[in-house]
PDB file of C-alpha atoms in Angstrom:
ATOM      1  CA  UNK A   1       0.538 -23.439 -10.293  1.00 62.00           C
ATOM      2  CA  UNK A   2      -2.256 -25.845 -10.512  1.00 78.00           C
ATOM      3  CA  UNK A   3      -1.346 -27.581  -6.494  1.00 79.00           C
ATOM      4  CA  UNK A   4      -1.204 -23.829  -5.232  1.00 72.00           C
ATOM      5  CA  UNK A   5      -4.514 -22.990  -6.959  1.00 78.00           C
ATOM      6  CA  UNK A   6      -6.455 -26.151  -5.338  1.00 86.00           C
ATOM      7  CA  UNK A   7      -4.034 -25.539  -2.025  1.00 87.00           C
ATOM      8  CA  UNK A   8      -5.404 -21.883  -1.907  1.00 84.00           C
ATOM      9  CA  UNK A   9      -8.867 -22.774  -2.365  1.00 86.00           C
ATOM     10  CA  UNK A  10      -8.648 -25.642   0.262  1.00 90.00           C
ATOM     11  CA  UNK A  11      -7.654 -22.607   2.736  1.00 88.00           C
ATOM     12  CA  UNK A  12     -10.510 -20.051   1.856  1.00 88.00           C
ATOM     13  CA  UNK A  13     -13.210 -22.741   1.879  1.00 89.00           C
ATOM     14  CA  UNK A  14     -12.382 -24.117   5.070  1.00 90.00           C
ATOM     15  CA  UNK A  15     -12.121 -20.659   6.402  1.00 86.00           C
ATOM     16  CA  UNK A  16     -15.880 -19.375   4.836  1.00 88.00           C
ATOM     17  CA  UNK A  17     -16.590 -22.803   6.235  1.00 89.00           C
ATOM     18  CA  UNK A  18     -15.904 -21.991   9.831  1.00 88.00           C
ATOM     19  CA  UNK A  19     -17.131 -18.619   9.579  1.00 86.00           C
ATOM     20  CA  UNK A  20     -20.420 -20.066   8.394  1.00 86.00           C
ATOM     21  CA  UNK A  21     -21.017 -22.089  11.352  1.00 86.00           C
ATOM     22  CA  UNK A  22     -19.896 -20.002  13.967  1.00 85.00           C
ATOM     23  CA  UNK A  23     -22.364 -17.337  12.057  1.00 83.00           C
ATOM     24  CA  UNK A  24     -25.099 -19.785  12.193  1.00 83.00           C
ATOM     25  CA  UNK A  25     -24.320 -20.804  15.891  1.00 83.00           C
ATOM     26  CA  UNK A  26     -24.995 -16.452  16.684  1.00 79.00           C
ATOM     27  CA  UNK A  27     -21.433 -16.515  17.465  1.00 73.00           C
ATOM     28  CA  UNK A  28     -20.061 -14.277  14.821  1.00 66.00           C
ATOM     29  CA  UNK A  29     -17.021 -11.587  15.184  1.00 71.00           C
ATOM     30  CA  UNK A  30     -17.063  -7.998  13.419  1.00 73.00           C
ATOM     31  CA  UNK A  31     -14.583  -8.820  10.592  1.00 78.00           C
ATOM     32  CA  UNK A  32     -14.914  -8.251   6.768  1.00 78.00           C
ATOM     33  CA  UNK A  33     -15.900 -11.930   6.108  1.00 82.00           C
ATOM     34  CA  UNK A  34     -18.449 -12.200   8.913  1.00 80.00           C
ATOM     35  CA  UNK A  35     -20.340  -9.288   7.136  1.00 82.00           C
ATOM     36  CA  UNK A  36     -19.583 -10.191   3.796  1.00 83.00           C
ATOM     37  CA  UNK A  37     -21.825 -13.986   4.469  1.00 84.00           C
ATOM     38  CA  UNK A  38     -24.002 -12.088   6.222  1.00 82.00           C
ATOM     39  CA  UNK A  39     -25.149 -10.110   3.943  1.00 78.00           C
ATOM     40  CA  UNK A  40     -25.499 -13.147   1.564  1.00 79.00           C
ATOM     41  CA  UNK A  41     -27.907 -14.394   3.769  1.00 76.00           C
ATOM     42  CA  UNK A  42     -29.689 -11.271   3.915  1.00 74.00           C
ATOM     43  CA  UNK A  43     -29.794 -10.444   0.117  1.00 62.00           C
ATOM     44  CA  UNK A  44     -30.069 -13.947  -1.389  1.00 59.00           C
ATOM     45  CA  UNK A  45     -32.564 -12.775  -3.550  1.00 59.00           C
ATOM     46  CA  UNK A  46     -31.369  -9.400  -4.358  1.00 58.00           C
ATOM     47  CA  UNK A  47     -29.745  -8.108  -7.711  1.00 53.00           C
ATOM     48  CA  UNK A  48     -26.677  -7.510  -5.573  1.00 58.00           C
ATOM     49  CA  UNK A  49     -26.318 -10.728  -4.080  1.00 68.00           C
ATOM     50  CA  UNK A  50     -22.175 -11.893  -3.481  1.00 78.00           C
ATOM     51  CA  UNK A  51     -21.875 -15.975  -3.908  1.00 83.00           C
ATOM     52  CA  UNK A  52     -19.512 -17.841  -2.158  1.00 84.00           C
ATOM     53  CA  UNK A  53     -16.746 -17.512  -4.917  1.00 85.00           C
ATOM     54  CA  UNK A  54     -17.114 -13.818  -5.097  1.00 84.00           C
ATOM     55  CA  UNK A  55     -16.665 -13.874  -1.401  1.00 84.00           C
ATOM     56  CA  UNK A  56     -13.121 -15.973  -1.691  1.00 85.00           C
ATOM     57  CA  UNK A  57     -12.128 -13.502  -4.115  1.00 81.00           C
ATOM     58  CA  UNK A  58     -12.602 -10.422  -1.676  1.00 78.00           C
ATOM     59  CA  UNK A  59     -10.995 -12.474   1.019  1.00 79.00           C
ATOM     60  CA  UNK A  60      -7.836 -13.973  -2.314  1.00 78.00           C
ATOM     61  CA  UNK A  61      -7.289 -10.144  -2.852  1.00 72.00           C
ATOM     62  CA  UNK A  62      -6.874  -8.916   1.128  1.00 70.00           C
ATOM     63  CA  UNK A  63      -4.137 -11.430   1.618  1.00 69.00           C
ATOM     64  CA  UNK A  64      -2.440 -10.856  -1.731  1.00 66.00           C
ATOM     65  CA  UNK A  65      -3.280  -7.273  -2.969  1.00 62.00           C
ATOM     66  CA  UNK A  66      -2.197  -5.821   0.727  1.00 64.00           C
ATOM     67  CA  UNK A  67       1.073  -8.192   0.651  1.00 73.00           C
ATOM     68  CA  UNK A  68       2.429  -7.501  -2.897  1.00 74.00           C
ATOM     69  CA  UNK A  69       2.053  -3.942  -2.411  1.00 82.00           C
ATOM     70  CA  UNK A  70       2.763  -3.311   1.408  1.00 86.00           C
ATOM     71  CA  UNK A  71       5.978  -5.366   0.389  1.00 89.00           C
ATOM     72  CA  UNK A  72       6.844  -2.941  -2.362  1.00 92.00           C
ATOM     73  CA  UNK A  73       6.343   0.051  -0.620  1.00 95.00           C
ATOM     74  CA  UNK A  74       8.377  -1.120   2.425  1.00 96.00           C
ATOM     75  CA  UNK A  75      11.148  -1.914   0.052  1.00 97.00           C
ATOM     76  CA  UNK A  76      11.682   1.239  -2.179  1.00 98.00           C
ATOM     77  CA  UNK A  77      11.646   3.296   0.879  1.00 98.00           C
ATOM     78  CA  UNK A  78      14.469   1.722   2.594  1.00 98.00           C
ATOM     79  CA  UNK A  79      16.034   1.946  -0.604  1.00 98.00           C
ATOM     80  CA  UNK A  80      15.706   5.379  -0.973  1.00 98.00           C
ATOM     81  CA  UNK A  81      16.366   6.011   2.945  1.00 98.00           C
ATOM     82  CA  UNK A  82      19.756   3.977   2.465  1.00 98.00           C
ATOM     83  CA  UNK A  83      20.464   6.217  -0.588  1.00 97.00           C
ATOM     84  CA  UNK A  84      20.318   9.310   1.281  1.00 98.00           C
ATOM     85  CA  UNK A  85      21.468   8.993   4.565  1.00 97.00           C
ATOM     86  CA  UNK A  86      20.912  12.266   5.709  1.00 98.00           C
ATOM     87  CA  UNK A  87      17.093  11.575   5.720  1.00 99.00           C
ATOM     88  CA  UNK A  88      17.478   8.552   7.217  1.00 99.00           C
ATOM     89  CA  UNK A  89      18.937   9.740  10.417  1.00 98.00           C
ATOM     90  CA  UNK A  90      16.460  12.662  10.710  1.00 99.00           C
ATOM     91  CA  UNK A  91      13.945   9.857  10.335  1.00 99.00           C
ATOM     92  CA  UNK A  92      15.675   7.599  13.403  1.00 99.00           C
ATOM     93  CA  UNK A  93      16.224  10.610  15.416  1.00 98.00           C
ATOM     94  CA  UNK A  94      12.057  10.804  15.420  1.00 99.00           C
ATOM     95  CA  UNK A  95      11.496   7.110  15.905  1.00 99.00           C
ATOM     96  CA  UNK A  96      14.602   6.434  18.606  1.00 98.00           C
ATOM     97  CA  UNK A  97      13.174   9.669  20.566  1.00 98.00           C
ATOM     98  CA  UNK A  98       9.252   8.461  20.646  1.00 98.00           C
ATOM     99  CA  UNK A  99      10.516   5.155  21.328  1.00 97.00           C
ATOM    100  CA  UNK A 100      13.387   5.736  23.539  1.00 96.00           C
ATOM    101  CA  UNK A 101      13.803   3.066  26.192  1.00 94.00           C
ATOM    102  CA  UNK A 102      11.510   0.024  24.366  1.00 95.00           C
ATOM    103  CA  UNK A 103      12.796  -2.438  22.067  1.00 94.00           C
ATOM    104  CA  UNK A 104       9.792  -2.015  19.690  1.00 96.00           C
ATOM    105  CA  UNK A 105       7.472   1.075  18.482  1.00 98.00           C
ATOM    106  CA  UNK A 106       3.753   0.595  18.552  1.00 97.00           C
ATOM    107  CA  UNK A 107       0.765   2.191  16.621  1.00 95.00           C
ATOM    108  CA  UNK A 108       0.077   4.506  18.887  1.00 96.00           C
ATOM    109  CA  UNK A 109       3.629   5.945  18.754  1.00 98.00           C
ATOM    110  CA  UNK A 110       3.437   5.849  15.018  1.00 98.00           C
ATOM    111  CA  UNK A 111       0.784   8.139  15.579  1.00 97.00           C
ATOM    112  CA  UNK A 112       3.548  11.016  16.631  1.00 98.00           C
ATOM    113  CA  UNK A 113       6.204  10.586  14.329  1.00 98.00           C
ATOM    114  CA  UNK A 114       5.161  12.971  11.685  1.00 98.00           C
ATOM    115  CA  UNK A 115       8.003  12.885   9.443  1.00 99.00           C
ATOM    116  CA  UNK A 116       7.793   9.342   9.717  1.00 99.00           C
ATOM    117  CA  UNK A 117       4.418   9.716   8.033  1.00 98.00           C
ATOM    118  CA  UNK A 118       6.144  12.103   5.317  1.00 98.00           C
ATOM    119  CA  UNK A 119       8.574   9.694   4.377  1.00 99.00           C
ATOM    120  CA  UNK A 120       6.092   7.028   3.482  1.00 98.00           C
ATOM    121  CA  UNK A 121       4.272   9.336   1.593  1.00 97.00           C
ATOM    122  CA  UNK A 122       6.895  10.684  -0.668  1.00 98.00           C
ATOM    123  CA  UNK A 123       8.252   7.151  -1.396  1.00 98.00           C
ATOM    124  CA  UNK A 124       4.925   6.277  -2.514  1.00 96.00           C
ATOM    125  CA  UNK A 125       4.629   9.428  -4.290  1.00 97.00           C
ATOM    126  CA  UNK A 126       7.914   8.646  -6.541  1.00 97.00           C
ATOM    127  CA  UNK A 127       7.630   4.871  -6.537  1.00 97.00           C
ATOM    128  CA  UNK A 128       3.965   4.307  -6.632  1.00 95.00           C
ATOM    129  CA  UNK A 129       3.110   0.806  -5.867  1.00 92.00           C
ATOM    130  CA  UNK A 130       0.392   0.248  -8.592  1.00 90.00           C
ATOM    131  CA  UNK A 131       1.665   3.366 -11.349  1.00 93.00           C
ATOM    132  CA  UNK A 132      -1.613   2.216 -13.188  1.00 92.00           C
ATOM    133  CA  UNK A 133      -4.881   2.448 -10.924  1.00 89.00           C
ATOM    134  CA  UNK A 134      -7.020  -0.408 -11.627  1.00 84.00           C
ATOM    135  CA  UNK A 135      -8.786   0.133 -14.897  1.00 86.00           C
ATOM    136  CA  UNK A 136     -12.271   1.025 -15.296  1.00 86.00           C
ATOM    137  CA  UNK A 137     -15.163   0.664 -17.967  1.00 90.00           C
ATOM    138  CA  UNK A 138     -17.110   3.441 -19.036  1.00 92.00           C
ATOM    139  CA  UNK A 139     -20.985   1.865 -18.829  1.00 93.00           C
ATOM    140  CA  UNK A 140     -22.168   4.628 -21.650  1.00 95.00           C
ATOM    141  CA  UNK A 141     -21.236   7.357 -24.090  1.00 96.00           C
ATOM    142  CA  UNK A 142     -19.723  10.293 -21.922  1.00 94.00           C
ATOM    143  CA  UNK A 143     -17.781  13.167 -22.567  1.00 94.00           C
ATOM    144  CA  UNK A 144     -15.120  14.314 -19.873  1.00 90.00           C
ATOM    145  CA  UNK A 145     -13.653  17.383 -20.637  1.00 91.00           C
ATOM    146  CA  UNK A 146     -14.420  17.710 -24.705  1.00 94.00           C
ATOM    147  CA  UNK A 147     -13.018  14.054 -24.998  1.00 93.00           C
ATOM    148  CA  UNK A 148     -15.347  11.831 -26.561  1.00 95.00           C
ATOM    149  CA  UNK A 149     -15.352   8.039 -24.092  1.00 95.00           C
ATOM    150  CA  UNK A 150     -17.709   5.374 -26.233  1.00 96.00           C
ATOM    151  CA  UNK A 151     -19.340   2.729 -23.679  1.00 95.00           C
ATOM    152  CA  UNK A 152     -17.553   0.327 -23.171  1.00 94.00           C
ATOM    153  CA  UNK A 153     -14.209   1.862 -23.249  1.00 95.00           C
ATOM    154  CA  UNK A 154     -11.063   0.956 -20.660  1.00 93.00           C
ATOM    155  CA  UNK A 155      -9.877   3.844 -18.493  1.00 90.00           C
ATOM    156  CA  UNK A 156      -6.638   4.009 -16.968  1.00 91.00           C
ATOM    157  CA  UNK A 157      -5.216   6.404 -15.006  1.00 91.00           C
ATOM    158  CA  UNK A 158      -1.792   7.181 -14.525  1.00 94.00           C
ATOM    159  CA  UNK A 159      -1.408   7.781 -10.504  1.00 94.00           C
ATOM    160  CA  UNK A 160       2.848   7.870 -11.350  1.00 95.00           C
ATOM    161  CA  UNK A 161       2.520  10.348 -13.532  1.00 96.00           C
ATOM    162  CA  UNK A 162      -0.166  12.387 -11.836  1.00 96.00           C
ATOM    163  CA  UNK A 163       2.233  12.530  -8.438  1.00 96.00           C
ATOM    164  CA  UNK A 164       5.339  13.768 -10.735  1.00 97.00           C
ATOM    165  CA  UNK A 165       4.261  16.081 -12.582  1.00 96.00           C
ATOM    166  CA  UNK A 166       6.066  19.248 -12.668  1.00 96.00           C
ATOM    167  CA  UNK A 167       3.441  21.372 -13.022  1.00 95.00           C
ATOM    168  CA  UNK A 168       2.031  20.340  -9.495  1.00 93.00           C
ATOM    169  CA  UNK A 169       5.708  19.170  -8.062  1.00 96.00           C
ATOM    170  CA  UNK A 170       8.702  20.624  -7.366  1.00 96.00           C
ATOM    171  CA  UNK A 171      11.643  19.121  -8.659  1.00 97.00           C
ATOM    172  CA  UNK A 172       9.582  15.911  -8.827  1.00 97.00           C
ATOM    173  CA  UNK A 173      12.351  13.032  -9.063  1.00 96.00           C
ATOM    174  CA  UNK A 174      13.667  14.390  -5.693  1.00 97.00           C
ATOM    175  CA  UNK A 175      13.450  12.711  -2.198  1.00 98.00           C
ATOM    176  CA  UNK A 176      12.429  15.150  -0.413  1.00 98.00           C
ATOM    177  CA  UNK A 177       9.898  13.705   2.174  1.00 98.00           C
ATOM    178  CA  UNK A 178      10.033  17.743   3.764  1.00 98.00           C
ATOM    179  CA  UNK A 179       7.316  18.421   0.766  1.00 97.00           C
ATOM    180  CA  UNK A 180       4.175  16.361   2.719  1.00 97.00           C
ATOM    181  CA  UNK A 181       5.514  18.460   6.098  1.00 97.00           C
ATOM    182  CA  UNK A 182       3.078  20.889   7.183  1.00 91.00           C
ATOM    183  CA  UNK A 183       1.033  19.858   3.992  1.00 92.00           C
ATOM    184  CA  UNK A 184      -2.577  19.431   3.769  1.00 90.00           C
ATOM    185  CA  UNK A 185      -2.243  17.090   0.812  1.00 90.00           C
ATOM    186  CA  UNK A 186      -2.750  13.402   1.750  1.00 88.00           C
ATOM    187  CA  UNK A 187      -3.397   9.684   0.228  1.00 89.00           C
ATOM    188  CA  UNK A 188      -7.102   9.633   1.040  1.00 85.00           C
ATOM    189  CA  UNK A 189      -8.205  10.081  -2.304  1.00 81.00           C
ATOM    190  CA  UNK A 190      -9.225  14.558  -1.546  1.00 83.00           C
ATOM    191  CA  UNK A 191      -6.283  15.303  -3.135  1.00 88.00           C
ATOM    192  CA  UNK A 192      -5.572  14.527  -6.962  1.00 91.00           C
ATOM    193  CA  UNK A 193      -2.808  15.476  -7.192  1.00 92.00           C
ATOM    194  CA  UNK A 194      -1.266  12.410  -5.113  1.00 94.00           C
ATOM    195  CA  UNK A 195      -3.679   9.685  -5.325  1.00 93.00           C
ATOM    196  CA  UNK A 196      -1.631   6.612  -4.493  1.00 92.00           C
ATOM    197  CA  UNK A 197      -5.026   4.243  -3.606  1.00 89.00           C
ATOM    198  CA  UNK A 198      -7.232   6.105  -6.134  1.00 88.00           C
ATOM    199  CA  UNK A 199     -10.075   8.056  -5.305  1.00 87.00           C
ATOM    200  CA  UNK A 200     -13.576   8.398  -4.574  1.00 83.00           C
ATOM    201  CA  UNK A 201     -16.530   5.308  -4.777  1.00 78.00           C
ATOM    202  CA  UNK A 202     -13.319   3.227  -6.616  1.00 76.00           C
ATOM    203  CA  UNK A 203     -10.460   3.595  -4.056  1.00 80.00           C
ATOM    204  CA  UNK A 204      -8.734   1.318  -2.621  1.00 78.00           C
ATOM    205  CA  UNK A 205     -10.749  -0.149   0.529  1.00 72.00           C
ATOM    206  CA  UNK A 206      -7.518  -1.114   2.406  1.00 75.00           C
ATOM    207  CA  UNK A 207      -6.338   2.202   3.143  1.00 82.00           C
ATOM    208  CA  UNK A 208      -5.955   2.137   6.357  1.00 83.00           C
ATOM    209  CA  UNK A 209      -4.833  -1.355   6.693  1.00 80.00           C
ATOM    210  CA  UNK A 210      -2.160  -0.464   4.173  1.00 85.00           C
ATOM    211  CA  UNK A 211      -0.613   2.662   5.710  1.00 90.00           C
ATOM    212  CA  UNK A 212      -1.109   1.083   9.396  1.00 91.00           C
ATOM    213  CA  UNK A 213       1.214  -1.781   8.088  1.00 91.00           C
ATOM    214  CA  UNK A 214       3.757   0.380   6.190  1.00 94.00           C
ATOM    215  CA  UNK A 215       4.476   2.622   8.941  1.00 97.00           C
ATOM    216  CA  UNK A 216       4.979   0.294  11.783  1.00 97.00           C
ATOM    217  CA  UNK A 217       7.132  -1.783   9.940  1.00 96.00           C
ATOM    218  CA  UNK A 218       9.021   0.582   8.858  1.00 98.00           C
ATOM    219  CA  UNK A 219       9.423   2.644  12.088  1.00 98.00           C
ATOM    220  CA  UNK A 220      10.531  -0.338  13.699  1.00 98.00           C
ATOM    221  CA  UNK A 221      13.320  -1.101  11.652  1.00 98.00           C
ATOM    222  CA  UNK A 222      14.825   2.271  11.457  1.00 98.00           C
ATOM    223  CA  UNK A 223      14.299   2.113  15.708  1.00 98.00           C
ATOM    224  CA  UNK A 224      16.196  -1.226  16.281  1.00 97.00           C
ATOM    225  CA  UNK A 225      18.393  -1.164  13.069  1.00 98.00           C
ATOM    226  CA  UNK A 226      21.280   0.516  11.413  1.00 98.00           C
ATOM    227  CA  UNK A 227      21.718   0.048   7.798  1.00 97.00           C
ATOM    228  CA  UNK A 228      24.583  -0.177   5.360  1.00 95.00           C
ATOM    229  CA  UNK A 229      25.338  -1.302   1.745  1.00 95.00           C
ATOM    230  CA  UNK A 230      27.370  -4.466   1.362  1.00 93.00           C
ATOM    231  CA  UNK A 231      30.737  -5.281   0.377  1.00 87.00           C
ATOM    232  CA  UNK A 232      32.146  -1.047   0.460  1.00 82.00           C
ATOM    233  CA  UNK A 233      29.385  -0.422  -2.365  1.00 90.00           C
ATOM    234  CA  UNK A 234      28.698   2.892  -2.841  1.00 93.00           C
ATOM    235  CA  UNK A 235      25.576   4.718  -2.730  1.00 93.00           C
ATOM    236  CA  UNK A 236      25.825   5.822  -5.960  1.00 91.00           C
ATOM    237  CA  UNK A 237      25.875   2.045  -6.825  1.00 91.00           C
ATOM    238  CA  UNK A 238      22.291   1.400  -5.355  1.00 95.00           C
ATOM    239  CA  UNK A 239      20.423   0.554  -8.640  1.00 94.00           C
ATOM    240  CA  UNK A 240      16.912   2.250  -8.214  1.00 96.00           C
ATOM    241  CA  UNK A 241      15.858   1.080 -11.713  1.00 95.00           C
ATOM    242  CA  UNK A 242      12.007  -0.158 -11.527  1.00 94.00           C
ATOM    243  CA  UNK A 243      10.673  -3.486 -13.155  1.00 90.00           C
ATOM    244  CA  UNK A 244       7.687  -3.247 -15.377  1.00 74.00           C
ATOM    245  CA  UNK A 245       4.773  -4.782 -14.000  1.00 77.00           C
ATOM    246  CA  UNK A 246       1.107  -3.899 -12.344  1.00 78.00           C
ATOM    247  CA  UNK A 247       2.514  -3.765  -9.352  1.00 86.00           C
ATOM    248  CA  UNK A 248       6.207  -0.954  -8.919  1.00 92.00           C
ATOM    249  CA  UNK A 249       8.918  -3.671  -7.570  1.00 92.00           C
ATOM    250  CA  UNK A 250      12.685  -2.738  -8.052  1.00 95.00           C
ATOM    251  CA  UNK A 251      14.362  -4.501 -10.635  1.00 94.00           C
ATOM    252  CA  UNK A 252      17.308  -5.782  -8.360  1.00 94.00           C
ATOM    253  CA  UNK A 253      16.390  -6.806  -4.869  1.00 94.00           C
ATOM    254  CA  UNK A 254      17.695  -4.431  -2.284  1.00 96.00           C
ATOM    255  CA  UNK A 255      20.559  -5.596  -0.615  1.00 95.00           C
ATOM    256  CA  UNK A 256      21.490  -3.835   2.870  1.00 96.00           C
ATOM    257  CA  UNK A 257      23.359  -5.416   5.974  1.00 96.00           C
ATOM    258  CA  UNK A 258      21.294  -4.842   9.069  1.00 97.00           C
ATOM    259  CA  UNK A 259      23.199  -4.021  12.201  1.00 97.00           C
ATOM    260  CA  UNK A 260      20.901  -4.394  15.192  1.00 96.00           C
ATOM    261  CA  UNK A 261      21.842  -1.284  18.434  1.00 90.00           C
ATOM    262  CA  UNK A 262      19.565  -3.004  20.750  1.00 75.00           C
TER     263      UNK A 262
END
């Protein structure tokens, strides 16, 4: 742990490094770290100033936070695709039609594959990749709806629960990626009653970057692949049991042969 710790850092500083100089040489591209060193030069002497180790930490959690969870998500939904096949050939009916004739899909075809876009949504809706958002710390006595929160108190909230509750759901343990068709309700953080990335001042930054991911890769496996369970299993013998953790990662790997039709 200790070699990929000093390994890691090795990586980030020689990449704030060469972002420094070509910053200081006015040759600088419009990425997150770019702005993030410029405005440490800008507000060195502000309250708000970001040092250099805050800065590795906002680039530590881009490569890691999007990964862990991208990776997740991406795997619980071919899970659940797999376990109901019926969905996942209405899904590559969509994806081989948009991209009929090209070995691979691109963003812009993502962009009309609506159902597609529904069947990310309800797998992250039933498996959400972080169940607990990211805890927060109330900064002074409040009172939220006749409950009495002391300063200084930790705040979780339950996005899981929130997106399967049956008071807002329909048959909430279903798979039924029809529900987000033709439905206002989205992941941006308007809508509480799915709120995947949080909401508000809080949410998750990555958004876009995380969605953008999830849906390519996933439209281009369903376009170039077919997919089976291995060895005759059955689909009743898919184990969909969840591991505990901050991050929602299936307790057995999934295991799928991959039959390419290109």
């Amino acid at each position: 742990m200790e070699k990929a710790a000093i390994e890691i850092d090795a990586f980030l500083e020689a990449v704030v490094r060469d972002h420094t100089i070509a910053l200081d040489n006015g040759a600088p591209n419009d990425d997150l770290l770019y702005n993030l060193l410029k405005f440490q030069k800008q507000d060195a002497s502000s309250a708000f100033s970001i040092d250099k180790d805050s800065i590795k930490g906002v680039i530590l959690n881009m490569f890691f936070d999007g990964t862990d969870t991208t990776s997740s998500v991406l795997e619980w939904t071919m899970a659940a695709l797999i376990k109901h096949p019926d969905i996942m050939r209405k899904l590559q009916n969509e994806v081989r039609d948009v991209g009929r004739g090209r070995l691979t899909i691109t963003g812009d075809d993502v962009e009309k594959m609506h159902y597609l876009k529904a069947v990310v949504k309800e797998s992250m809706r039933i498996y959400t990749p972080l169940p607990l958002l990211v805890a927060r710390e109330a900064m002074q006595d409040v009172k939220v709806m006749g409950y009495d929160i002391k300063a200084g108190t930790q705040v979780l909230i339950n996005a899981w629960a929130v997106a399967t509750d049956l008071a807002v759901w329909d048959n909430p343990e279903e798979f039924s990626p029809e529900r987000f068709l033709n439905n206002p309700i989205d992941y941006k953080g308007l809508h509480f009653d799915f709120i995947p990335f949080g909401a508000g001042r809080r949410g998750c930054p990555g958004i876009q970057y995380a969605m953008a991911i999830n849906e390519l890769a996933l439209a281009n496996l369903v376009h170039i692949f077919d997919f089976a369970l291995p060895d005759g299993k059955r689909l009743e013998d898919l184990d969909m049991t969840s591991e505990t953790g901050m991050t929602l990662h299936k307790k057995s790997p999934l295991l799928a042969i991959a039959t390419p039709r290109l």
